[in-house]
Short mmCIF file of C-alpha atoms and ligand atoms in Angstrom, two decimals:
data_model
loop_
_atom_site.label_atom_id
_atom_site.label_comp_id
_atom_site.label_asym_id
_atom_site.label_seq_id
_atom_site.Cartn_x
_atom_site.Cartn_y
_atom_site.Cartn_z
CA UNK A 1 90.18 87.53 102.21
CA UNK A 2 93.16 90.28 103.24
CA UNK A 3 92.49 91.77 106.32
CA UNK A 4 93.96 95.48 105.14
CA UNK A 5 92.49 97.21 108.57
CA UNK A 6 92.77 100.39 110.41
CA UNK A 7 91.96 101.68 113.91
CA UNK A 8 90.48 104.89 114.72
CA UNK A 9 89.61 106.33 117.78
CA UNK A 10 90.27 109.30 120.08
CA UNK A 11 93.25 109.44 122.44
CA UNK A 12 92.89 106.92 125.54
CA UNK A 13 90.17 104.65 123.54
CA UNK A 14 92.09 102.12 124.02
CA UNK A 15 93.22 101.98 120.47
CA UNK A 16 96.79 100.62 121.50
CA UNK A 17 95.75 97.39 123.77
CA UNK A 18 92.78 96.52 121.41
CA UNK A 19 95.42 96.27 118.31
CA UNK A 20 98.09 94.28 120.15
CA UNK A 21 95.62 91.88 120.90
CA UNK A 22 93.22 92.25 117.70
CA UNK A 23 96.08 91.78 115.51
CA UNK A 24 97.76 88.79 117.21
CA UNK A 25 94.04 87.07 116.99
CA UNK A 26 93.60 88.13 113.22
CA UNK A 27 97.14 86.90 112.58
CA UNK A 28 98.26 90.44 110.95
CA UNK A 29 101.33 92.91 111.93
CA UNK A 30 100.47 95.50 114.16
CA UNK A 31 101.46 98.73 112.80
CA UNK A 32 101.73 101.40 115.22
CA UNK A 33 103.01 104.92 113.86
CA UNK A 34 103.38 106.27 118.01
CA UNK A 35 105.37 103.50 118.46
CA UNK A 36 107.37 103.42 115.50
CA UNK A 37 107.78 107.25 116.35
CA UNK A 38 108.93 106.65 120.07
CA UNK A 39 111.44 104.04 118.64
CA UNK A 40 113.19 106.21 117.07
CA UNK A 41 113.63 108.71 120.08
CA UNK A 42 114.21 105.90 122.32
CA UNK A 43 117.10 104.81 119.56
CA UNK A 44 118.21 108.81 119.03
CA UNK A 45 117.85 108.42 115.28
CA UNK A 46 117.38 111.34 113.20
CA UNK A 47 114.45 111.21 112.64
CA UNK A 48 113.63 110.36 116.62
CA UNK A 49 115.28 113.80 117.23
CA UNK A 50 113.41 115.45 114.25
CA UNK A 51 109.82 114.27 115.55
CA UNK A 52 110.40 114.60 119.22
CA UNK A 53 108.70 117.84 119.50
CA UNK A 54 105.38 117.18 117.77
CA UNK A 55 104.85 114.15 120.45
CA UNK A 56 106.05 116.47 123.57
CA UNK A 57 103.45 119.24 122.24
CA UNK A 58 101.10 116.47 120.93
CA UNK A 59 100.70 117.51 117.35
CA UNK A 60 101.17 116.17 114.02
CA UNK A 61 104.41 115.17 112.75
CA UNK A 62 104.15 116.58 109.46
CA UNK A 63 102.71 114.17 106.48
CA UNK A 64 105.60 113.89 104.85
CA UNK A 65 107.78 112.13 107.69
CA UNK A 66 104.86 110.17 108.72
CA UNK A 67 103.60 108.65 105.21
CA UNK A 68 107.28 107.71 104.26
CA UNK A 69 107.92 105.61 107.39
CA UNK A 70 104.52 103.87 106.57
CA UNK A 71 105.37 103.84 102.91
CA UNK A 72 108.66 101.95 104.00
CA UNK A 73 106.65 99.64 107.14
CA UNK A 74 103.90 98.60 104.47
CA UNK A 75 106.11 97.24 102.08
CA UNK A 76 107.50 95.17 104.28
CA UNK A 77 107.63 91.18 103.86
CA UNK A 78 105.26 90.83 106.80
CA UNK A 79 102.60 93.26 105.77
CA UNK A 80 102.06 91.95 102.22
CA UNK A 81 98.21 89.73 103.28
CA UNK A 82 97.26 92.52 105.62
CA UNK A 83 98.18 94.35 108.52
CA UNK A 84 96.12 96.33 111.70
CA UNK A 85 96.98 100.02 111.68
CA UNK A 86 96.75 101.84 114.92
CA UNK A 87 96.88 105.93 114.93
CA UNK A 88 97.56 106.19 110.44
CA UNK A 89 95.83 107.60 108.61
CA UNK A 90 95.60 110.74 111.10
CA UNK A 91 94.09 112.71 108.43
CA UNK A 92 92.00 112.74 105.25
CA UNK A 93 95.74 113.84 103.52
CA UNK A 94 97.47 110.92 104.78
CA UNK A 95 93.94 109.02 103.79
CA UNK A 96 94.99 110.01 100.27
CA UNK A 97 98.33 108.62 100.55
CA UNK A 98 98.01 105.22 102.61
CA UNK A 99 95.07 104.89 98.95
CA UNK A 100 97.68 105.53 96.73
CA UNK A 101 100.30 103.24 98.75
CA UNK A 102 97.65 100.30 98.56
CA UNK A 103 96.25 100.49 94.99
CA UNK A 104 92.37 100.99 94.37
CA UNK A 105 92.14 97.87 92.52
CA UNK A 106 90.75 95.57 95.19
CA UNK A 107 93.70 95.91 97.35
CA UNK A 108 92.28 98.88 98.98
CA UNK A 109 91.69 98.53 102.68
CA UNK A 110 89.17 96.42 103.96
CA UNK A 111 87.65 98.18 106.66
CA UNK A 112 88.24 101.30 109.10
CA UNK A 113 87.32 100.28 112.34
CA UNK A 114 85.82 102.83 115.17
CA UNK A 115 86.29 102.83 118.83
CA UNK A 116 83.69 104.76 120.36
CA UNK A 117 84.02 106.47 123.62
CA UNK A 118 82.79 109.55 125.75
CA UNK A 119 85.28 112.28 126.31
CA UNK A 120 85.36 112.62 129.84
CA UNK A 121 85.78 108.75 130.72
CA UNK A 122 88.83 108.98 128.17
CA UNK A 123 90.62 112.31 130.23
CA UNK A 124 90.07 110.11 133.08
CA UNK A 125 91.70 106.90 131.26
CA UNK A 126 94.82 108.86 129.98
CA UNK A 127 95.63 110.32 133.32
CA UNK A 128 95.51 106.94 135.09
CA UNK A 129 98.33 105.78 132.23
CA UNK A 130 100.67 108.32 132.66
CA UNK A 131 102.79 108.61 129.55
CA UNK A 132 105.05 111.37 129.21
CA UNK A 133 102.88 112.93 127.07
CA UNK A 134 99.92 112.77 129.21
CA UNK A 135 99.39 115.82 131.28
CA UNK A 136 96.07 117.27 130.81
CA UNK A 137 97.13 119.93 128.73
CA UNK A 138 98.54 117.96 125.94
CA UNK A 139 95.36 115.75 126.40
CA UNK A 140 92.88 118.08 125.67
CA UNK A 141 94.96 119.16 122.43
CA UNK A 142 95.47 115.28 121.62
CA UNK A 143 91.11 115.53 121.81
CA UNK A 144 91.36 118.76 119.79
CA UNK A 145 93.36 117.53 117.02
CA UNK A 146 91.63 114.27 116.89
CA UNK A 147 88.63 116.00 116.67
CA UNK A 148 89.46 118.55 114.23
CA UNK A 149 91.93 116.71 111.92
CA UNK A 150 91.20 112.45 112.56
CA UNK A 151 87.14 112.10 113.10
CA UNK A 152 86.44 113.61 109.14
CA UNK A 153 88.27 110.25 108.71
CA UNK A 154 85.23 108.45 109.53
CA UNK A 155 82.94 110.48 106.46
CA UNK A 156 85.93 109.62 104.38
CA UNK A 157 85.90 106.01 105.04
CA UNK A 158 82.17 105.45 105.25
CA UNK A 159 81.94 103.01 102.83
CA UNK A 160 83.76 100.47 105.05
CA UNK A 161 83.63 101.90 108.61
CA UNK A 162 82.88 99.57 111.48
CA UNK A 163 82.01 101.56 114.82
CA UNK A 164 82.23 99.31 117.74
CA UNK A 165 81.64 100.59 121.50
CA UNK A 166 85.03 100.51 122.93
CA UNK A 167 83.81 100.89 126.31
CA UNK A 168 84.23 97.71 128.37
CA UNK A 169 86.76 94.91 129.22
CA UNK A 170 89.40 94.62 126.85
CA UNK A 171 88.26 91.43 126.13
CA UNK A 172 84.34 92.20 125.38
CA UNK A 173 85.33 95.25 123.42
CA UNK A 174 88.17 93.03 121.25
CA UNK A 175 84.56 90.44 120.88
CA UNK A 176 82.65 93.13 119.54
CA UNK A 177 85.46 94.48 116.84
CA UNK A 178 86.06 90.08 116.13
CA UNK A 179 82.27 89.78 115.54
CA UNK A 180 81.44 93.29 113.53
CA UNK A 181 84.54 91.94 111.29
CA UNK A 182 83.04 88.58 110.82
CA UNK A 183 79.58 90.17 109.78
CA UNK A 184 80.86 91.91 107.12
CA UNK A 185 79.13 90.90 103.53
P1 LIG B 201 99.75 107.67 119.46
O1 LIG B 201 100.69 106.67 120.05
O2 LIG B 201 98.99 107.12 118.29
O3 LIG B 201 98.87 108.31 120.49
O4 LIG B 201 100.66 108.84 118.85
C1 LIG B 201 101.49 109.62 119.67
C2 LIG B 201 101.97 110.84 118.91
O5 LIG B 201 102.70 110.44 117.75
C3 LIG B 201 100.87 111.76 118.37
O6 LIG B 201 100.42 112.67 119.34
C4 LIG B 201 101.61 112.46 117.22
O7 LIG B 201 102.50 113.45 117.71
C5 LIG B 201 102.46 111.34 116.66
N1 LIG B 201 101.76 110.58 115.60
C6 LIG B 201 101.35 109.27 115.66
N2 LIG B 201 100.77 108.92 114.50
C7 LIG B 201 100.80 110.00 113.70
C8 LIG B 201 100.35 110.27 112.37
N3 LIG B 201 99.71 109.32 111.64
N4 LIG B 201 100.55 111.50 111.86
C9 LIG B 201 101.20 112.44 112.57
N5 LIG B 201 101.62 112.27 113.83
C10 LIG B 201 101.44 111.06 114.40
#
């Protein structure tokens, strides 16, 4: 079986920790379009200095930028039996693309995989981190966006969507994604 997965969840769900650790478990590259993103502005590469603006305000970098560095990351040697994505697809268009990338012929993805959380408890979460981009301001439009542009990911993906409670000890809540994977038919 290919273990084609991605993560969604809203901002300070603990998305980033649970995929380190999920995908060294599961064996699978971690894919992480933030990080690849911050790479690049840590490295001053074009397109670090082209992007650097959307993750200072905490919007989108537009689809086309985003879904060609996945394009490129997917095709990859490493990624070929499956890979964890953490934070793509942000939206139903990228959704489209990351299909198209993949193939609908039984190479699809396996299975979108929820972290649950209550709002408040995640303001409280990102604060305590203290990223650069983590004043409360860009917070709340991190939520917003999420909200308004990521969660009609989760009518899109239905058909293979796995909602796990992510609140907990990193371990329990890695347990709980583990066994929901392992129950699947
Ligand atoms: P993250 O590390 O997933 O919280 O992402 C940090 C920032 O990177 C986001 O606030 C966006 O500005 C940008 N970003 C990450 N993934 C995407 C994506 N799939 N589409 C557009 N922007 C993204």
């Amino acid at each position: 079986m290919t273990n084609r997965l991605v993560l969604v969840g809203p901002p300070g769900a603990g998305k980033g920790t649970q995929a380190v650790g999920l995908a060294e478990k599961l064996g699978i590259p971690h894919i992480s379009t933030g990080d690849l993103f911050r790479e690049h502005i840590r490295d001053s590469t074009p397109l670090g200095a082209e992007v650097k603006r959307y993750l200072d305000s905490g919007g989108l970098v537009p689809d086309s930028v985003t879904n060609e560095m996945v394009r490129e990351r997917i095709g990859e040697d490493d990624a070929k039996d499956g890979f964890l994505l953490d934070g793509f697809p942000r939206n139903t268009a990228q959704a489209d693309v990351l299909g198209e990338i993949l193939g609908q012929d039984g190479a699809g993805l396996d299975a979108v995989i929820e972290l649950k959380a209550d709002e408040d408890e995640l303001v409280k979460r990102l604060l305590a981190r203290g990223r650069t981009d983590d004043t409360e301001d860009v917070i709340r439009h991190r939520q917003r966006v999420y909200r308004e542009e990521t969660a009609p990911l989760l009518d899109y993906y239905t058909d293979r969507l796995i909602s796990v409670d992510g609140v907990g000890e990193v371990d329990e809540v890695s347990q709980r994604v583990l066994d929901a994977l392992s129950a699947r038919p």
